[in-house]
Structures are given as C-alpha cells and as structure tokens.
Amino acid sequence: MLIAEDNTAYRQSLFQMLQKEEGIEVLEPAIDAREAIKKSEQHQPDVVLMDMDMPGKGGLWATRTIRQRWPQMKVIILTLHGGEAFRTWAEEVGATAFLSKDADPEEIIRAILMAADIGTR
C-alpha cells in the first residue's frame, strides 16, 4: 500500500503504524499528488491512502487520475474536512472510502484491509 501525505509528522505516524500490521506491505510514502501517481505507476499498490489536501493539484485530482489509469487500485481519502460535500467529491473521483484524519487507528487499518479484500478484524 502507498501513503500519500504532505504533513511529515502525520505521514511518519501512519507509516510506522502500518508497518507493524501483519498483511500490510507499506511502500515508501509520496509527499504530493504527482509523486503519488508516479509511485502508483511504479509499484501498482492495492491501496493508496490519499491526503485530500496536498500541495499542487491535490489529492482529489490524484485520486481521479489513479482510478482512471488503474481502476483496480483502491484509494482511501483522508482529510481534516468533514461534511457531505467533501464525501461527495471523494466519491465522484472514485475514492473507495473517506476517513477523517482523526479516525481511530483501528478504523484506518480496517478500511485498508477491507479495500484490499484482506478481511476485517
């Protein structure tokens, strides 16, 4: 799986948490939308954990691009923004799931496992 997140502290926290999870192989993270697309092309991850608000074109653009080029990849949007409008935008670009960055670690892990069809706890 690939983490695409521009906030260094949050990116490192996700990376460390997910590396400990059995059944989840974590690639070196991407720090912006373009890098997320490049790494998706190079590594073909099953799941991309995508920050909605990254510099440049942003996570929604990257999600749409990834889902158009590689429809088998699942993209989970992470954001600090709540509300139905943001959820709708995420769904419109092909996101598999939409989670708050405040979500419980178990909720994030469960969403990744479900998206990858690995199972749930």
PDB file of C-alpha atoms in Angstrom:
ATOM      1  CA  MET A   1       0.000   0.000   0.000  1.00  0.00           C
ATOM      2  CA  LEU A   2       1.036   3.579  -0.591  1.00  0.00           C
ATOM      3  CA  ILE A   3       0.636   6.544   1.750  1.00  0.00           C
ATOM      4  CA  ALA A   4       0.321   9.933   0.011  1.00  0.00           C
ATOM      5  CA  GLU A   5       0.533  12.664   2.660  1.00  0.00           C
ATOM      6  CA  ASP A   6       2.371  16.009   2.730  1.00  0.00           C
ATOM      7  CA  ASN A   7       2.364  16.517   6.518  1.00  0.00           C
ATOM      8  CA  THR A   8       5.641  14.969   7.690  1.00  0.00           C
ATOM      9  CA  ALA A   9       4.573  14.102  11.242  1.00  0.00           C
ATOM     10  CA  TYR A  10       1.260  12.539  10.185  1.00  0.00           C
ATOM     11  CA  ARG A  11       2.907  10.694   7.266  1.00  0.00           C
ATOM     12  CA  GLN A  12       5.555   9.197   9.561  1.00  0.00           C
ATOM     13  CA  SER A  13       2.935   8.254  12.136  1.00  0.00           C
ATOM     14  CA  LEU A  14       0.837   6.420   9.518  1.00  0.00           C
ATOM     15  CA  PHE A  15       3.917   4.734   8.064  1.00  0.00           C
ATOM     16  CA  GLN A  16       5.118   3.466  11.448  1.00  0.00           C
ATOM     17  CA  MET A  17       1.646   2.293  12.466  1.00  0.00           C
ATOM     18  CA  LEU A  18       1.009   0.425   9.211  1.00  0.00           C
ATOM     19  CA  GLN A  19       4.475  -1.161   9.043  1.00  0.00           C
ATOM     20  CA  LYS A  20       3.622  -3.056  12.226  1.00  0.00           C
ATOM     21  CA  GLU A  21       0.459  -4.543  10.729  1.00  0.00           C
ATOM     22  CA  GLU A  22       0.635  -8.122   9.547  1.00  0.00           C
ATOM     23  CA  GLY A  23      -0.593  -8.478   5.982  1.00  0.00           C
ATOM     24  CA  ILE A  24       0.077  -4.851   5.024  1.00  0.00           C
ATOM     25  CA  GLU A  25       3.181  -4.059   2.997  1.00  0.00           C
ATOM     26  CA  VAL A  26       3.865  -0.314   3.048  1.00  0.00           C
ATOM     27  CA  LEU A  27       5.809   1.398   0.277  1.00  0.00           C
ATOM     28  CA  GLU A  28       7.955   4.478   0.789  1.00  0.00           C
ATOM     29  CA  PRO A  29       5.371   7.308   1.071  1.00  0.00           C
ATOM     30  CA  ALA A  30       4.618  10.004  -1.505  1.00  0.00           C
ATOM     31  CA  ILE A  31       4.625  13.636  -0.390  1.00  0.00           C
ATOM     32  CA  ASP A  32       2.442  15.171  -3.111  1.00  0.00           C
ATOM     33  CA  ALA A  33      -0.119  14.285  -5.768  1.00  0.00           C
ATOM     34  CA  ARG A  34       2.319  13.906  -8.657  1.00  0.00           C
ATOM     35  CA  GLU A  35       4.584  11.636  -6.630  1.00  0.00           C
ATOM     36  CA  ALA A  36       1.549   9.557  -5.609  1.00  0.00           C
ATOM     37  CA  ILE A  37       0.730   8.970  -9.271  1.00  0.00           C
ATOM     38  CA  LYS A  38       4.354   8.189 -10.140  1.00  0.00           C
ATOM     39  CA  LYS A  39       4.703   5.683  -7.281  1.00  0.00           C
ATOM     40  CA  SER A  40       1.328   4.148  -8.124  1.00  0.00           C
ATOM     41  CA  GLU A  41       2.545   3.535 -11.662  1.00  0.00           C
ATOM     42  CA  GLN A  42       5.892   2.112 -10.499  1.00  0.00           C
ATOM     43  CA  HIS A  43       4.645  -0.144  -7.705  1.00  0.00           C
ATOM     44  CA  GLN A  44       0.961  -0.842  -8.503  1.00  0.00           C
ATOM     45  CA  PRO A  45      -0.194  -0.884  -4.847  1.00  0.00           C
ATOM     46  CA  ASP A  46      -3.537  -2.461  -3.982  1.00  0.00           C
ATOM     47  CA  VAL A  47      -4.484   0.532  -1.818  1.00  0.00           C
ATOM     48  CA  VAL A  48      -3.474   4.205  -1.716  1.00  0.00           C
ATOM     49  CA  LEU A  49      -4.132   6.191   1.458  1.00  0.00           C
ATOM     50  CA  MET A  50      -4.521   9.699  -0.013  1.00  0.00           C
ATOM     51  CA  ASP A  51      -4.494  13.052   1.760  1.00  0.00           C
ATOM     52  CA  MET A  52      -7.226  15.192   0.238  1.00  0.00           C
ATOM     53  CA  ASP A  53      -5.340  18.484   0.724  1.00  0.00           C
ATOM     54  CA  MET A  54      -1.856  18.138  -0.707  1.00  0.00           C
ATOM     55  CA  PRO A  55       0.168  20.842  -2.450  1.00  0.00           C
ATOM     56  CA  GLY A  56      -0.153  21.204  -6.194  1.00  0.00           C
ATOM     57  CA  LYS A  57      -3.126  19.566  -7.860  1.00  0.00           C
ATOM     58  CA  GLY A  58      -4.208  17.852  -4.640  1.00  0.00           C
ATOM     59  CA  GLY A  59      -5.491  14.505  -3.523  1.00  0.00           C
ATOM     60  CA  LEU A  60      -8.802  14.573  -5.392  1.00  0.00           C
ATOM     61  CA  TRP A  61      -7.026  15.129  -8.714  1.00  0.00           C
ATOM     62  CA  ALA A  62      -4.542  12.360  -7.907  1.00  0.00           C
ATOM     63  CA  THR A  63      -7.377  10.022  -6.898  1.00  0.00           C
ATOM     64  CA  ARG A  64      -9.251  10.627 -10.153  1.00  0.00           C
ATOM     65  CA  THR A  65      -6.055  10.089 -12.170  1.00  0.00           C
ATOM     66  CA  ILE A  66      -5.138   6.878 -10.349  1.00  0.00           C
ATOM     67  CA  ARG A  67      -8.645   5.420 -10.633  1.00  0.00           C
ATOM     68  CA  GLN A  68      -8.802   6.268 -14.365  1.00  0.00           C
ATOM     69  CA  ARG A  69      -5.393   4.756 -15.137  1.00  0.00           C
ATOM     70  CA  TRP A  70      -5.533   1.795 -12.746  1.00  0.00           C
ATOM     71  CA  PRO A  71      -9.173   1.033 -11.896  1.00  0.00           C
ATOM     72  CA  GLN A  72      -8.158  -1.976  -9.798  1.00  0.00           C
ATOM     73  CA  MET A  73      -6.381   0.289  -7.266  1.00  0.00           C
ATOM     74  CA  LYS A  74      -8.410   1.361  -4.271  1.00  0.00           C
ATOM     75  CA  VAL A  75      -7.991   4.883  -2.911  1.00  0.00           C
ATOM     76  CA  ILE A  76      -8.956   5.872   0.617  1.00  0.00           C
ATOM     77  CA  ILE A  77      -9.240   9.627   1.128  1.00  0.00           C
ATOM     78  CA  LEU A  78      -8.004  11.032   4.444  1.00  0.00           C
ATOM     79  CA  THR A  79      -8.970  14.565   5.392  1.00  0.00           C
ATOM     80  CA  LEU A  80      -9.472  17.003   8.232  1.00  0.00           C
ATOM     81  CA  HIS A  81     -12.625  18.239   6.456  1.00  0.00           C
ATOM     82  CA  GLY A  82     -15.918  16.705   7.404  1.00  0.00           C
ATOM     83  CA  GLY A  83     -19.250  17.110   5.777  1.00  0.00           C
ATOM     84  CA  GLU A  84     -21.205  15.575   2.978  1.00  0.00           C
ATOM     85  CA  ALA A  85     -19.820  17.877   0.267  1.00  0.00           C
ATOM     86  CA  PHE A  86     -16.284  16.563   0.799  1.00  0.00           C
ATOM     87  CA  ARG A  87     -17.512  12.963   0.931  1.00  0.00           C
ATOM     88  CA  THR A  88     -19.443  13.516  -2.309  1.00  0.00           C
ATOM     89  CA  TRP A  89     -16.378  14.963  -4.043  1.00  0.00           C
ATOM     90  CA  ALA A  90     -14.329  11.965  -2.924  1.00  0.00           C
ATOM     91  CA  GLU A  91     -16.955   9.558  -4.273  1.00  0.00           C
ATOM     92  CA  GLU A  92     -17.168  11.469  -7.568  1.00  0.00           C
ATOM     93  CA  VAL A  93     -13.446  10.992  -8.235  1.00  0.00           C
ATOM     94  CA  GLY A  94     -13.609   7.282  -7.432  1.00  0.00           C
ATOM     95  CA  ALA A  95     -12.488   7.035  -3.811  1.00  0.00           C
ATOM     96  CA  THR A  96     -13.219   3.699  -2.165  1.00  0.00           C
ATOM     97  CA  ALA A  97     -13.574   5.211   1.304  1.00  0.00           C
ATOM     98  CA  PHE A  98     -13.478   8.589   3.040  1.00  0.00           C
ATOM     99  CA  LEU A  99     -11.974   8.875   6.523  1.00  0.00           C
ATOM    100  CA  SER A 100     -11.201  11.675   8.925  1.00  0.00           C
ATOM    101  CA  LYS A 101      -7.565  12.094   9.894  1.00  0.00           C
ATOM    102  CA  ASP A 102      -8.911  11.940  13.452  1.00  0.00           C
ATOM    103  CA  ALA A 103     -10.141   8.388  12.835  1.00  0.00           C
ATOM    104  CA  ASP A 104      -9.116   5.710  15.274  1.00  0.00           C
ATOM    105  CA  PRO A 105      -6.036   3.767  14.046  1.00  0.00           C
ATOM    106  CA  GLU A 106      -8.118   0.580  14.038  1.00  0.00           C
ATOM    107  CA  GLU A 107     -10.662   2.251  11.747  1.00  0.00           C
ATOM    108  CA  ILE A 108      -7.914   3.220   9.293  1.00  0.00           C
ATOM    109  CA  ILE A 109      -6.447  -0.293   9.354  1.00  0.00           C
ATOM    110  CA  ARG A 110      -9.889  -1.863   8.922  1.00  0.00           C
ATOM    111  CA  ALA A 111     -10.608   0.379   5.894  1.00  0.00           C
ATOM    112  CA  ILE A 112      -7.290  -0.611   4.291  1.00  0.00           C
ATOM    113  CA  LEU A 113      -7.879  -4.320   4.871  1.00  0.00           C
ATOM    114  CA  MET A 114     -11.415  -4.094   3.503  1.00  0.00           C
ATOM    115  CA  ALA A 115     -10.292  -2.128   0.437  1.00  0.00           C
ATOM    116  CA  ALA A 116      -7.567  -4.685  -0.239  1.00  0.00           C
ATOM    117  CA  ASP A 117     -10.013  -7.559   0.336  1.00  0.00           C
ATOM    118  CA  ILE A 118      -7.701  -8.944   3.023  1.00  0.00           C
ATOM    119  CA  GLY A 119     -10.514  -9.172   5.542  1.00  0.00           C
ATOM    120  CA  THR A 120     -11.551  -7.493   8.737  1.00  0.00           C
ATOM    121  CA  ARG A 121     -10.859  -7.934  12.405  1.00  0.00           C
TER     122      ARG A 121
END
